[in-house]
mmCIF file with all atom_site columns, C-alpha atoms in Angstrom:
data_model
loop_
_atom_site.group_PDB
_atom_site.id
_atom_site.type_symbol
_atom_site.label_atom_id
_atom_site.label_alt_id
_atom_site.label_comp_id
_atom_site.label_asym_id
_atom_site.label_entity_id
_atom_site.label_seq_id
_atom_site.pdbx_PDB_ins_code
_atom_site.Cartn_x
_atom_site.Cartn_y
_atom_site.Cartn_z
_atom_site.occupancy
_atom_site.B_iso_or_equiv
_atom_site.pdbx_formal_charge
_atom_site.auth_seq_id
_atom_site.auth_comp_id
_atom_site.auth_asym_id
_atom_site.auth_atom_id
_atom_site.pdbx_PDB_model_num
ATOM 1  C CA . MET A 1 1  ? 16.664 -32.082 6.416  1.00 0.00 ? 1  MET A CA 1
ATOM 2  C CA . ILE A 1 2  ? 16.792 -35.817 5.862  1.00 0.00 ? 2  ILE A CA 1
ATOM 3  C CA . ASN A 1 3  ? 19.734 -37.158 3.862  1.00 0.00 ? 3  ASN A CA 1
ATOM 4  C CA . ALA A 1 4  ? 19.787 -40.236 1.601  1.00 0.00 ? 4  ALA A CA 1
ATOM 5  C CA . GLU A 1 5  ? 20.803 -42.606 4.400  1.00 0.00 ? 5  GLU A CA 1
ATOM 6  C CA . GLY A 1 6  ? 17.893 -41.423 6.544  1.00 0.00 ? 6  GLY A CA 1
ATOM 7  C CA . LEU A 1 7  ? 15.432 -42.008 3.703  1.00 0.00 ? 7  LEU A CA 1
ATOM 8  C CA . ILE A 1 8  ? 16.753 -45.536 3.178  1.00 0.00 ? 8  ILE A CA 1
ATOM 9  C CA . VAL A 1 9  ? 16.356 -46.337 6.885  1.00 0.00 ? 9  VAL A CA 1
ATOM 10 C CA . ILE A 1 10 ? 12.825 -44.888 6.966  1.00 0.00 ? 10 ILE A CA 1
ATOM 11 C CA . GLY A 1 11 ? 11.901 -46.832 3.809  1.00 0.00 ? 11 GLY A CA 1
ATOM 12 C CA . ALA A 1 12 ? 13.266 -50.088 5.228  1.00 0.00 ? 12 ALA A CA 1
ATOM 13 C CA . VAL A 1 13 ? 11.409 -49.642 8.529  1.00 0.00 ? 13 VAL A CA 1
ATOM 14 C CA . ALA A 1 14 ? 8.180  -48.800 6.684  1.00 0.00 ? 14 ALA A CA 1
ATOM 15 C CA . LEU A 1 15 ? 8.599  -51.859 4.452  1.00 0.00 ? 15 LEU A CA 1
ATOM 16 C CA . ILE A 1 16 ? 9.105  -54.099 7.487  1.00 0.00 ? 16 ILE A CA 1
ATOM 17 C CA . LEU A 1 17 ? 6.177  -52.603 9.426  1.00 0.00 ? 17 LEU A CA 1
ATOM 18 C CA . PHE A 1 18 ? 3.581  -52.360 6.648  1.00 0.00 ? 18 PHE A CA 1
ATOM 19 C CA . GLY A 1 19 ? 4.722  -54.836 4.011  1.00 0.00 ? 19 GLY A CA 1
ATOM 20 C CA . PRO A 1 20 ? 5.031  -54.389 0.257  1.00 0.00 ? 20 PRO A CA 1
ATOM 21 C CA . LYS A 1 21 ? 1.253  -54.474 -0.374 1.00 0.00 ? 21 LYS A CA 1
ATOM 22 C CA . LYS A 1 22 ? 0.298  -51.673 2.037  1.00 0.00 ? 22 LYS A CA 1
ATOM 23 C CA . LEU A 1 23 ? 3.274  -49.392 1.339  1.00 0.00 ? 23 LEU A CA 1
ATOM 24 C CA . PRO A 1 24 ? 1.909  -47.866 -1.949 1.00 0.00 ? 24 PRO A CA 1
ATOM 25 C CA . GLU A 1 25 ? -1.442 -47.115 -0.272 1.00 0.00 ? 25 GLU A CA 1
ATOM 26 C CA . ILE A 1 26 ? 0.301  -45.405 2.631  1.00 0.00 ? 26 ILE A CA 1
ATOM 27 C CA . GLY A 1 27 ? 2.469  -43.411 0.203  1.00 0.00 ? 27 GLY A CA 1
ATOM 28 C CA . ARG A 1 28 ? -0.600 -42.210 -1.723 1.00 0.00 ? 28 ARG A CA 1
ATOM 29 C CA . ALA A 1 29 ? -2.380 -41.250 1.488  1.00 0.00 ? 29 ALA A CA 1
ATOM 30 C CA . ALA A 1 30 ? 0.685  -39.362 2.723  1.00 0.00 ? 30 ALA A CA 1
ATOM 31 C CA . GLY A 1 31 ? 1.035  -37.561 -0.619 1.00 0.00 ? 31 GLY A CA 1
ATOM 32 C CA . LYS A 1 32 ? -2.644 -36.608 -0.618 1.00 0.00 ? 32 LYS A CA 1
ATOM 33 C CA . THR A 1 33 ? -2.393 -35.295 2.948  1.00 0.00 ? 33 THR A CA 1
ATOM 34 C CA . ILE A 1 34 ? 0.682  -33.203 2.138  1.00 0.00 ? 34 ILE A CA 1
ATOM 35 C CA . ARG A 1 35 ? -0.980 -31.800 -1.010 1.00 0.00 ? 35 ARG A CA 1
ATOM 36 C CA . GLU A 1 36 ? -4.122 -30.823 0.937  1.00 0.00 ? 36 GLU A CA 1
ATOM 37 C CA . PHE A 1 37 ? -1.994 -29.196 3.631  1.00 0.00 ? 37 PHE A CA 1
ATOM 38 C CA . LYS A 1 38 ? -0.072 -27.163 1.041  1.00 0.00 ? 38 LYS A CA 1
ATOM 39 C CA . ASN A 1 39 ? -3.317 -26.055 -0.624 1.00 0.00 ? 39 ASN A CA 1
ATOM 40 C CA . ALA A 1 40 ? -4.802 -24.992 2.708  1.00 0.00 ? 40 ALA A CA 1
ATOM 41 C CA . THR A 1 41 ? -1.719 -23.041 3.766  1.00 0.00 ? 41 THR A CA 1
ATOM 42 C CA . SER A 1 42 ? -1.376 -21.337 0.373  1.00 0.00 ? 42 SER A CA 1
ATOM 43 C CA . GLY A 1 43 ? -5.016 -20.234 0.658  1.00 0.00 ? 43 GLY A CA 1
ATOM 44 C CA . LEU A 1 44 ? -4.309 -18.732 4.061  1.00 0.00 ? 44 LEU A CA 1
ATOM 45 C CA . LEU A 1 45 ? -1.253 -16.918 2.732  1.00 0.00 ? 45 LEU A CA 1
ATOM 46 C CA . GLU A 1 46 ? -3.251 -15.519 -0.204 1.00 0.00 ? 46 GLU A CA 1
ATOM 47 C CA . ASP A 1 47 ? -5.948 -14.263 2.185  1.00 0.00 ? 47 ASP A CA 1
ATOM 48 C CA . SER A 1 48 ? -3.315 -12.662 4.381  1.00 0.00 ? 48 SER A CA 1
ATOM 49 C CA . ASN A 1 49 ? -1.626 -10.995 1.403  1.00 0.00 ? 49 ASN A CA 1
ATOM 50 C CA . THR A 1 50 ? -4.972 -9.730  0.093  1.00 0.00 ? 50 THR A CA 1
ATOM 51 C CA . LYS A 1 51 ? -5.823 -8.181  3.460  1.00 0.00 ? 51 LYS A CA 1
ATOM 52 C CA . GLU A 1 52 ? -2.378 -6.572  3.650  1.00 0.00 ? 52 GLU A CA 1
ATOM 53 C CA . ASN A 1 53 ? -2.782 -5.112  0.154  1.00 0.00 ? 53 ASN A CA 1
ATOM 54 C CA . HIS A 1 54 ? -6.172 -3.631  1.098  1.00 0.00 ? 54 HIS A CA 1
ATOM 55 C CA . LYS A 1 55 ? -4.657 -2.078  4.216  1.00 0.00 ? 55 LYS A CA 1
ATOM 56 C CA . ASN A 1 56 ? -1.841 -0.552  2.166  1.00 0.00 ? 56 ASN A CA 1
ATOM 57 C CA . GLN A 1 57 ? -4.286 0.826   -0.409 1.00 0.00 ? 57 GLN A CA 1
ATOM 58 C CA . ASN A 1 58 ? -6.456 2.356   2.315  1.00 0.00 ? 58 ASN A CA 1
ATOM 59 C CA . PHE A 1 59 ? -3.394 3.879   3.970  1.00 0.00 ? 59 PHE A CA 1
ATOM 60 C CA . GLN A 1 60 ? -2.189 5.394   0.694  1.00 0.00 ? 60 GLN A CA 1
ATOM 61 C CA . SER A 1 61 ? -5.656 6.788   -0.011 1.00 0.00 ? 61 SER A CA 1
ATOM 62 C CA . GLN A 1 62 ? -5.869 8.376   3.430  1.00 0.00 ? 62 GLN A CA 1
ATOM 63 C CA . LYS A 1 63 ? -2.347 9.739   3.054  1.00 0.00 ? 63 LYS A CA 1
ATOM 64 C CA . GLU A 1 64 ? -3.254 11.370  -0.279 1.00 0.00 ? 64 GLU A CA 1
ATOM 65 C CA . GLN A 1 65 ? -6.429 12.854  1.212  1.00 0.00 ? 65 GLN A CA 1
ATOM 66 C CA . THR A 1 66 ? -4.455 14.267  4.133  1.00 0.00 ? 66 THR A CA 1
ATOM 67 C CA . ASN A 1 67 ? -1.875 15.762  1.778  1.00 0.00 ? 67 ASN A CA 1
ATOM 68 C CA . ASN A 1 68 ? -4.622 17.307  -0.371 1.00 0.00 ? 68 ASN A CA 1
ATOM 69 C CA . ILE A 1 69 ? -6.267 18.827  2.696  1.00 0.00 ? 69 ILE A CA 1
ATOM 70 C CA . SER A 1 70 ? -2.915 20.192  3.892  1.00 0.00 ? 70 SER A CA 1
ATOM 71 C CA . VAL A 1 71 ? -2.168 21.767  0.517  1.00 0.00 ? 71 VAL A CA 1
ATOM 72 C CA . SER A 1 72 ? -5.634 23.296  0.179  1.00 0.00 ? 72 SER A CA 1
ATOM 73 C CA . THR A 1 73 ? -5.489 24.613  3.749  1.00 0.00 ? 73 THR A CA 1
ATOM 74 C CA . ALA A 1 74 ? -2.068 26.151  3.115  1.00 0.00 ? 74 ALA A CA 1
ATOM 75 C CA . ASN A 1 75 ? -3.356 27.733  -0.100 1.00 0.00 ? 75 ASN A CA 1
ATOM 76 C CA . ASP A 1 76 ? -6.432 29.097  1.678  1.00 0.00 ? 76 ASP A CA 1
ATOM 77 C CA . LEU A 1 77 ? -4.303 30.550  4.462  1.00 0.00 ? 77 LEU A CA 1
ATOM 78 C CA . THR A 1 78 ? -1.930 32.144  1.965  1.00 0.00 ? 78 THR A CA 1
ATOM 79 C CA . GLU A 1 79 ? -4.776 33.639  -0.064 1.00 0.00 ? 79 GLU A CA 1
ATOM 80 C CA . ASN A 1 80 ? -6.668 34.861  2.984  1.00 0.00 ? 80 ASN A CA 1
ATOM 81 C CA . SER A 1 81 ? -3.678 36.245  4.864  1.00 0.00 ? 81 SER A CA 1
ATOM 82 C CA . SER A 1 82 ? -2.424 38.537  2.081  1.00 0.00 ? 82 SER A CA 1
ATOM 83 C CA . PRO A 1 83 ? -5.594 40.655  1.657  1.00 0.00 ? 83 PRO A CA 1
ATOM 84 C CA . SER A 1 84 ? -6.114 40.750  5.403  1.00 0.00 ? 84 SER A CA 1
ATOM 85 C CA . SER A 1 85 ? -2.654 42.122  6.050  1.00 0.00 ? 85 SER A CA 1
ATOM 86 C CA . GLU A 1 86 ? -3.117 44.734  3.314  1.00 0.00 ? 86 GLU A CA 1
ATOM 87 C CA . GLY A 1 87 ? -6.489 45.660  4.757  1.00 0.00 ? 87 GLY A CA 1
ATOM 88 C CA . ALA A 1 88 ? -4.969 45.888  8.209  1.00 0.00 ? 88 ALA A CA 1
ATOM 89 C CA . GLU A 1 89 ? -2.250 48.210  6.900  1.00 0.00 ? 89 GLU A CA 1
ATOM 90 C CA . LYS A 1 90 ? -4.897 50.433  5.280  1.00 0.00 ? 90 LYS A CA 1
ATOM 91 C CA . ASN A 1 91 ? -6.874 50.496  8.512  1.00 0.00 ? 91 ASN A CA 1
ATOM 92 C CA . LEU A 1 92 ? -3.745 51.447  10.446 1.00 0.00 ? 92 LEU A CA 1
ATOM 93 C CA . ASN A 1 93 ? -2.838 54.173  7.944  1.00 0.00 ? 93 ASN A CA 1
ATOM 94 C CA . ASN A 1 94 ? -6.381 55.559  8.011  1.00 0.00 ? 94 ASN A CA 1
ATOM 95 C CA . SER A 1 95 ? -6.476 55.638  11.788 1.00 0.00 ? 95 SER A CA 1
ATOM 96 C CA . VAL A 1 96 ? -3.176 57.543  12.099 1.00 0.00 ? 96 VAL A CA 1
#
């Protein structure tokens, strides 16, 4: 970070090198360049955040689908195993 003394030295050197007539033009050009750079980098950050949000949404959707499949499979197994075990007991009792 540049302190006040550093800014004064930089300003004095710029004034000596470019003169009082060119200094405002150079300042405007530097400001415009910095503004364009900030706009470009903020656009990149927004794109990155949007992609990350889509990834998170897709992950959550897949997680919910997996949970739903697990629950339905567990329910199917529970429903199908009870009658089968009763039927197996009847078959065993009938065979004895």
